[in-house]
């Protein structure tokens, strides 16, 4: 197993910041306690760009800050956020980032890169989030009807989440053309670490 790299840790921290910033882009729905938020896009991007290890770390940083009381979830924080109606979605995010990253770092870049990234982002970044999220939403709010839980926690969000998966796949495909995931994972020569002290052997 490769060691943790300074570059990867820096990117994890940067993506944690992106996730916090995007949490403020949210729309409340009158029929649900679950808002439409752009944080799920940040989770997809973190996994796709940083791989399993650093992508999930970025999400865990945000959850850790929230647990410590920092307002990193759309201006809210504290244990009340992590035990509230949306907790099921929140705690799925590290798993989502890990699985997206696990598959993304194995994707061979070719003319089908976008399609493969889209499939991975939709499968793990959208479909995987709902079972735990909807279950906890129903449990924490006392819903006894599955149809009501799905209406409050899944059906209205699928179209937007599909758009997020498309955006994530498009952005990552473009980024990979100039900055591959191998550079972040340190499977290519780490020029940051080598710097001016590197020597060339012949």
PDB file of C-alpha atoms in Angstrom:
ATOM      1  CA  UNK A   1       0.000   0.000   0.000  1.00  0.00           C
ATOM      2  CA  UNK A   2       1.349   3.387  -0.912  1.00  0.00           C
ATOM      3  CA  UNK A   3       2.032   5.903   1.819  1.00  0.00           C
ATOM      4  CA  UNK A   4      -0.124   8.925   2.432  1.00  0.00           C
ATOM      5  CA  UNK A   5       1.283  11.852   0.473  1.00  0.00           C
ATOM      6  CA  UNK A   6       1.393  15.543   1.271  1.00  0.00           C
ATOM      7  CA  UNK A   7      -0.216  16.232  -2.083  1.00  0.00           C
ATOM      8  CA  UNK A   8      -3.127  13.896  -1.380  1.00  0.00           C
ATOM      9  CA  UNK A   9      -3.720  15.350   2.086  1.00  0.00           C
ATOM     10  CA  UNK A  10      -3.704  18.877   0.682  1.00  0.00           C
ATOM     11  CA  UNK A  11      -6.237  17.915  -1.960  1.00  0.00           C
ATOM     12  CA  UNK A  12      -8.403  16.248   0.692  1.00  0.00           C
ATOM     13  CA  UNK A  13      -8.423  19.444   2.728  1.00  0.00           C
ATOM     14  CA  UNK A  14      -9.187  21.521  -0.381  1.00  0.00           C
ATOM     15  CA  UNK A  15     -12.108  19.296  -1.332  1.00  0.00           C
ATOM     16  CA  UNK A  16     -13.404  19.447   2.232  1.00  0.00           C
ATOM     17  CA  UNK A  17     -13.483  23.216   1.745  1.00  0.00           C
ATOM     18  CA  UNK A  18     -15.317  22.806  -1.546  1.00  0.00           C
ATOM     19  CA  UNK A  19     -17.862  20.565   0.132  1.00  0.00           C
ATOM     20  CA  UNK A  20     -18.432  23.104   2.892  1.00  0.00           C
ATOM     21  CA  UNK A  21     -18.846  25.927   0.372  1.00  0.00           C
ATOM     22  CA  UNK A  22     -21.318  23.943  -1.733  1.00  0.00           C
ATOM     23  CA  UNK A  23     -23.370  23.110   1.364  1.00  0.00           C
ATOM     24  CA  UNK A  24     -24.624  26.694   1.327  1.00  0.00           C
ATOM     25  CA  UNK A  25     -26.198  26.102  -2.094  1.00  0.00           C
ATOM     26  CA  UNK A  26     -29.402  24.532  -0.849  1.00  0.00           C
ATOM     27  CA  UNK A  27     -33.110  24.715  -1.507  1.00  0.00           C
ATOM     28  CA  UNK A  28     -35.643  23.805   1.165  1.00  0.00           C
ATOM     29  CA  UNK A  29     -38.710  21.871   0.088  1.00  0.00           C
ATOM     30  CA  UNK A  30     -42.092  22.528   1.713  1.00  0.00           C
ATOM     31  CA  UNK A  31     -42.987  18.830   1.932  1.00  0.00           C
ATOM     32  CA  UNK A  32     -39.679  17.471   3.232  1.00  0.00           C
ATOM     33  CA  UNK A  33     -37.051  18.102   5.905  1.00  0.00           C
ATOM     34  CA  UNK A  34     -34.417  17.050   3.355  1.00  0.00           C
ATOM     35  CA  UNK A  35     -33.128  20.014   1.325  1.00  0.00           C
ATOM     36  CA  UNK A  36     -31.757  19.964  -2.186  1.00  0.00           C
ATOM     37  CA  UNK A  37     -28.038  20.529  -1.684  1.00  0.00           C
ATOM     38  CA  UNK A  38     -24.912  20.609  -3.810  1.00  0.00           C
ATOM     39  CA  UNK A  39     -22.871  18.725  -1.222  1.00  0.00           C
ATOM     40  CA  UNK A  40     -23.589  15.461  -3.009  1.00  0.00           C
ATOM     41  CA  UNK A  41     -21.871  16.885  -6.098  1.00  0.00           C
ATOM     42  CA  UNK A  42     -18.807  17.601  -3.962  1.00  0.00           C
ATOM     43  CA  UNK A  43     -18.840  14.005  -2.685  1.00  0.00           C
ATOM     44  CA  UNK A  44     -18.920  12.670  -6.251  1.00  0.00           C
ATOM     45  CA  UNK A  45     -16.115  15.005  -7.314  1.00  0.00           C
ATOM     46  CA  UNK A  46     -13.987  14.107  -4.296  1.00  0.00           C
ATOM     47  CA  UNK A  47     -14.226  10.380  -4.967  1.00  0.00           C
ATOM     48  CA  UNK A  48     -13.725  10.725  -8.725  1.00  0.00           C
ATOM     49  CA  UNK A  49     -10.764  13.105  -8.550  1.00  0.00           C
ATOM     50  CA  UNK A  50      -9.006  11.987  -5.382  1.00  0.00           C
ATOM     51  CA  UNK A  51      -9.595   8.253  -5.373  1.00  0.00           C
ATOM     52  CA  UNK A  52     -10.935   6.088  -2.569  1.00  0.00           C
ATOM     53  CA  UNK A  53      -8.568   7.053   0.222  1.00  0.00           C
ATOM     54  CA  UNK A  54      -8.314  10.810  -0.177  1.00  0.00           C
ATOM     55  CA  UNK A  55     -11.875  11.230  -1.413  1.00  0.00           C
ATOM     56  CA  UNK A  56     -13.368   9.572   1.659  1.00  0.00           C
ATOM     57  CA  UNK A  57     -10.926  11.487   3.865  1.00  0.00           C
ATOM     58  CA  UNK A  58     -12.224  14.787   2.462  1.00  0.00           C
ATOM     59  CA  UNK A  59     -15.774  13.822   3.458  1.00  0.00           C
ATOM     60  CA  UNK A  60     -14.696  12.575   6.885  1.00  0.00           C
ATOM     61  CA  UNK A  61     -12.988  15.905   7.542  1.00  0.00           C
ATOM     62  CA  UNK A  62     -16.293  17.702   6.987  1.00  0.00           C
ATOM     63  CA  UNK A  63     -18.216  15.245   9.173  1.00  0.00           C
ATOM     64  CA  UNK A  64     -15.568  15.578  11.883  1.00  0.00           C
ATOM     65  CA  UNK A  65     -15.809  19.371  11.788  1.00  0.00           C
ATOM     66  CA  UNK A  66     -19.602  19.126  12.001  1.00  0.00           C
ATOM     67  CA  UNK A  67     -19.326  16.802  15.004  1.00  0.00           C
ATOM     68  CA  UNK A  68     -17.027  19.339  16.664  1.00  0.00           C
ATOM     69  CA  UNK A  69     -19.716  21.979  16.261  1.00  0.00           C
ATOM     70  CA  UNK A  70     -18.409  23.911  13.283  1.00  0.00           C
ATOM     71  CA  UNK A  71     -21.150  25.221  10.936  1.00  0.00           C
ATOM     72  CA  UNK A  72     -20.009  23.236   7.913  1.00  0.00           C
ATOM     73  CA  UNK A  73     -23.374  21.837   6.862  1.00  0.00           C
ATOM     74  CA  UNK A  74     -25.015  24.821   5.231  1.00  0.00           C
ATOM     75  CA  UNK A  75     -24.327  26.988   8.264  1.00  0.00           C
ATOM     76  CA  UNK A  76     -25.259  24.295  10.782  1.00  0.00           C
ATOM     77  CA  UNK A  77     -23.128  21.959  12.843  1.00  0.00           C
ATOM     78  CA  UNK A  78     -23.053  19.891  15.987  1.00  0.00           C
ATOM     79  CA  UNK A  79     -24.322  16.456  16.885  1.00  0.00           C
ATOM     80  CA  UNK A  80     -27.900  17.530  16.204  1.00  0.00           C
ATOM     81  CA  UNK A  81     -27.067  17.648  12.490  1.00  0.00           C
ATOM     82  CA  UNK A  82     -25.438  14.219  12.610  1.00  0.00           C
ATOM     83  CA  UNK A  83     -28.417  12.658  14.377  1.00  0.00           C
ATOM     84  CA  UNK A  84     -31.164  14.602  12.585  1.00  0.00           C
ATOM     85  CA  UNK A  85     -33.407  13.518   9.705  1.00  0.00           C
ATOM     86  CA  UNK A  86     -30.637  13.828   7.091  1.00  0.00           C
ATOM     87  CA  UNK A  87     -28.034  11.843   9.058  1.00  0.00           C
ATOM     88  CA  UNK A  88     -28.580   8.727   6.962  1.00  0.00           C
ATOM     89  CA  UNK A  89     -27.516  10.604   3.852  1.00  0.00           C
ATOM     90  CA  UNK A  90     -24.564  12.273   5.572  1.00  0.00           C
ATOM     91  CA  UNK A  91     -23.079   9.029   6.892  1.00  0.00           C
ATOM     92  CA  UNK A  92     -23.418   7.391   3.479  1.00  0.00           C
ATOM     93  CA  UNK A  93     -21.143  10.019   1.941  1.00  0.00           C
ATOM     94  CA  UNK A  94     -17.752   8.601   3.078  1.00  0.00           C
ATOM     95  CA  UNK A  95     -18.778   5.190   1.723  1.00  0.00           C
ATOM     96  CA  UNK A  96     -19.972   6.804  -1.511  1.00  0.00           C
ATOM     97  CA  UNK A  97     -16.706   8.724  -1.972  1.00  0.00           C
ATOM     98  CA  UNK A  98     -14.680   5.602  -1.201  1.00  0.00           C
ATOM     99  CA  UNK A  99     -16.528   3.394  -3.695  1.00  0.00           C
ATOM    100  CA  UNK A 100     -16.563   6.045  -6.437  1.00  0.00           C
ATOM    101  CA  UNK A 101     -12.847   6.546  -5.896  1.00  0.00           C
ATOM    102  CA  UNK A 102     -12.144   2.824  -5.824  1.00  0.00           C
ATOM    103  CA  UNK A 103     -13.661   2.395  -9.265  1.00  0.00           C
ATOM    104  CA  UNK A 104     -12.518   5.749 -10.675  1.00  0.00           C
ATOM    105  CA  UNK A 105      -8.854   5.006 -10.011  1.00  0.00           C
ATOM    106  CA  UNK A 106      -9.232   1.817 -12.040  1.00  0.00           C
ATOM    107  CA  UNK A 107     -10.895   3.423 -15.043  1.00  0.00           C
ATOM    108  CA  UNK A 108      -8.802   3.356 -18.181  1.00  0.00           C
ATOM    109  CA  UNK A 109      -8.978   6.733 -19.879  1.00  0.00           C
ATOM    110  CA  UNK A 110     -10.310   6.496 -23.423  1.00  0.00           C
ATOM    111  CA  UNK A 111     -13.254   7.748 -25.446  1.00  0.00           C
ATOM    112  CA  UNK A 112     -15.636   6.056 -22.999  1.00  0.00           C
ATOM    113  CA  UNK A 113     -14.216   7.743 -19.901  1.00  0.00           C
ATOM    114  CA  UNK A 114     -17.218  10.041 -19.462  1.00  0.00           C
ATOM    115  CA  UNK A 115     -19.709   7.176 -19.769  1.00  0.00           C
ATOM    116  CA  UNK A 116     -17.820   5.051 -17.259  1.00  0.00           C
ATOM    117  CA  UNK A 117     -17.521   7.908 -14.779  1.00  0.00           C
ATOM    118  CA  UNK A 118     -21.202   8.716 -15.190  1.00  0.00           C
ATOM    119  CA  UNK A 119     -22.147   5.106 -14.454  1.00  0.00           C
ATOM    120  CA  UNK A 120     -19.949   4.996 -11.342  1.00  0.00           C
ATOM    121  CA  UNK A 121     -21.197   8.357 -10.055  1.00  0.00           C
ATOM    122  CA  UNK A 122     -24.849   7.472 -10.609  1.00  0.00           C
ATOM    123  CA  UNK A 123     -24.591   3.980  -9.135  1.00  0.00           C
ATOM    124  CA  UNK A 124     -22.726   4.956  -5.979  1.00  0.00           C
ATOM    125  CA  UNK A 125     -23.295   8.706  -5.764  1.00  0.00           C
ATOM    126  CA  UNK A 126     -27.052   8.524  -6.297  1.00  0.00           C
ATOM    127  CA  UNK A 127     -28.582   5.075  -5.873  1.00  0.00           C
ATOM    128  CA  UNK A 128     -26.401   3.989  -2.935  1.00  0.00           C
ATOM    129  CA  UNK A 129     -27.303   7.077  -0.894  1.00  0.00           C
ATOM    130  CA  UNK A 130     -31.047   6.503  -0.739  1.00  0.00           C
ATOM    131  CA  UNK A 131     -31.554   3.237   1.198  1.00  0.00           C
ATOM    132  CA  UNK A 132     -29.893   4.432   4.401  1.00  0.00           C
ATOM    133  CA  UNK A 133     -31.004   8.017   3.906  1.00  0.00           C
ATOM    134  CA  UNK A 134     -34.677   7.206   3.430  1.00  0.00           C
ATOM    135  CA  UNK A 135     -34.679   4.611   6.209  1.00  0.00           C
ATOM    136  CA  UNK A 136     -33.212   7.015   8.753  1.00  0.00           C
ATOM    137  CA  UNK A 137     -35.481   9.841   7.576  1.00  0.00           C
ATOM    138  CA  UNK A 138     -38.545   7.661   8.149  1.00  0.00           C
ATOM    139  CA  UNK A 139     -37.219   6.404  11.490  1.00  0.00           C
ATOM    140  CA  UNK A 140     -36.270   9.825  12.871  1.00  0.00           C
ATOM    141  CA  UNK A 141     -39.482  11.531  11.807  1.00  0.00           C
ATOM    142  CA  UNK A 142     -41.826   8.695  12.709  1.00  0.00           C
ATOM    143  CA  UNK A 143     -43.026   7.989   9.181  1.00  0.00           C
ATOM    144  CA  UNK A 144     -44.821   4.672   8.904  1.00  0.00           C
ATOM    145  CA  UNK A 145     -45.596   4.834   5.202  1.00  0.00           C
ATOM    146  CA  UNK A 146     -42.886   3.810   2.739  1.00  0.00           C
ATOM    147  CA  UNK A 147     -44.493   5.860  -0.018  1.00  0.00           C
ATOM    148  CA  UNK A 148     -44.383   8.989   2.157  1.00  0.00           C
ATOM    149  CA  UNK A 149     -40.737   8.350   3.023  1.00  0.00           C
ATOM    150  CA  UNK A 150     -39.826   7.894  -0.631  1.00  0.00           C
ATOM    151  CA  UNK A 151     -41.705  11.072  -1.555  1.00  0.00           C
ATOM    152  CA  UNK A 152     -39.955  13.028   1.181  1.00  0.00           C
ATOM    153  CA  UNK A 153     -36.507  11.548   0.721  1.00  0.00           C
ATOM    154  CA  UNK A 154     -35.966  10.128  -2.756  1.00  0.00           C
ATOM    155  CA  UNK A 155     -38.293  10.707  -5.719  1.00  0.00           C
ATOM    156  CA  UNK A 156     -37.954  14.520  -5.923  1.00  0.00           C
ATOM    157  CA  UNK A 157     -34.166  14.328  -5.722  1.00  0.00           C
ATOM    158  CA  UNK A 158     -33.343  11.750  -8.412  1.00  0.00           C
ATOM    159  CA  UNK A 159     -33.478  14.147 -11.421  1.00  0.00           C
ATOM    160  CA  UNK A 160     -31.175  16.656  -9.715  1.00  0.00           C
ATOM    161  CA  UNK A 161     -28.808  13.939  -8.554  1.00  0.00           C
ATOM    162  CA  UNK A 162     -28.612  12.602 -12.094  1.00  0.00           C
ATOM    163  CA  UNK A 163     -27.630  16.089 -13.275  1.00  0.00           C
ATOM    164  CA  UNK A 164     -24.960  16.189 -10.562  1.00  0.00           C
ATOM    165  CA  UNK A 165     -23.613  12.827 -11.738  1.00  0.00           C
ATOM    166  CA  UNK A 166     -23.418  14.171 -15.297  1.00  0.00           C
ATOM    167  CA  UNK A 167     -21.650  17.335 -14.103  1.00  0.00           C
ATOM    168  CA  UNK A 168     -19.193  15.350 -12.010  1.00  0.00           C
ATOM    169  CA  UNK A 169     -18.363  12.993 -14.881  1.00  0.00           C
ATOM    170  CA  UNK A 170     -17.944  15.902 -17.305  1.00  0.00           C
ATOM    171  CA  UNK A 171     -15.715  17.926 -14.965  1.00  0.00           C
ATOM    172  CA  UNK A 172     -13.536  14.966 -14.001  1.00  0.00           C
ATOM    173  CA  UNK A 173     -13.153  13.817 -17.611  1.00  0.00           C
ATOM    174  CA  UNK A 174     -11.909  17.305 -18.519  1.00  0.00           C
ATOM    175  CA  UNK A 175      -9.579  17.524 -15.508  1.00  0.00           C
ATOM    176  CA  UNK A 176      -8.072  14.098 -16.153  1.00  0.00           C
ATOM    177  CA  UNK A 177      -6.903  15.271 -19.559  1.00  0.00           C
ATOM    178  CA  UNK A 178      -4.486  17.682 -17.867  1.00  0.00           C
ATOM    179  CA  UNK A 179      -4.114  16.286 -14.344  1.00  0.00           C
ATOM    180  CA  UNK A 180      -4.603  12.551 -14.023  1.00  0.00           C
ATOM    181  CA  UNK A 181      -5.764  10.781 -10.915  1.00  0.00           C
ATOM    182  CA  UNK A 182      -2.419   8.927 -10.864  1.00  0.00           C
ATOM    183  CA  UNK A 183      -0.636  12.166 -10.000  1.00  0.00           C
ATOM    184  CA  UNK A 184      -2.804  12.644  -6.930  1.00  0.00           C
ATOM    185  CA  UNK A 185      -2.454   9.004  -5.910  1.00  0.00           C
ATOM    186  CA  UNK A 186       1.311   9.301  -6.354  1.00  0.00           C
ATOM    187  CA  UNK A 187       1.567   6.523  -8.908  1.00  0.00           C
ATOM    188  CA  UNK A 188       3.398   8.948 -11.160  1.00  0.00           C
ATOM    189  CA  UNK A 189       6.635  10.706 -10.137  1.00  0.00           C
ATOM    190  CA  UNK A 190       5.795  13.208  -7.399  1.00  0.00           C
ATOM    191  CA  UNK A 191       7.282  16.431  -8.713  1.00  0.00           C
ATOM    192  CA  UNK A 192       6.054  18.295  -5.637  1.00  0.00           C
ATOM    193  CA  UNK A 193       8.146  16.050  -3.422  1.00  0.00           C
ATOM    194  CA  UNK A 194      11.127  15.996  -5.724  1.00  0.00           C
ATOM    195  CA  UNK A 195      11.257  19.722  -6.389  1.00  0.00           C
ATOM    196  CA  UNK A 196      14.574  21.319  -7.082  1.00  0.00           C
ATOM    197  CA  UNK A 197      16.470  18.627  -5.252  1.00  0.00           C
ATOM    198  CA  UNK A 198      15.620  15.945  -7.781  1.00  0.00           C
ATOM    199  CA  UNK A 199      18.420  14.510  -9.858  1.00  0.00           C
ATOM    200  CA  UNK A 200      18.295  12.947 -13.276  1.00  0.00           C
ATOM    201  CA  UNK A 201      20.086   9.655 -13.799  1.00  0.00           C
ATOM    202  CA  UNK A 202      21.140   8.313 -17.146  1.00  0.00           C
TER     203      UNK A 202
END
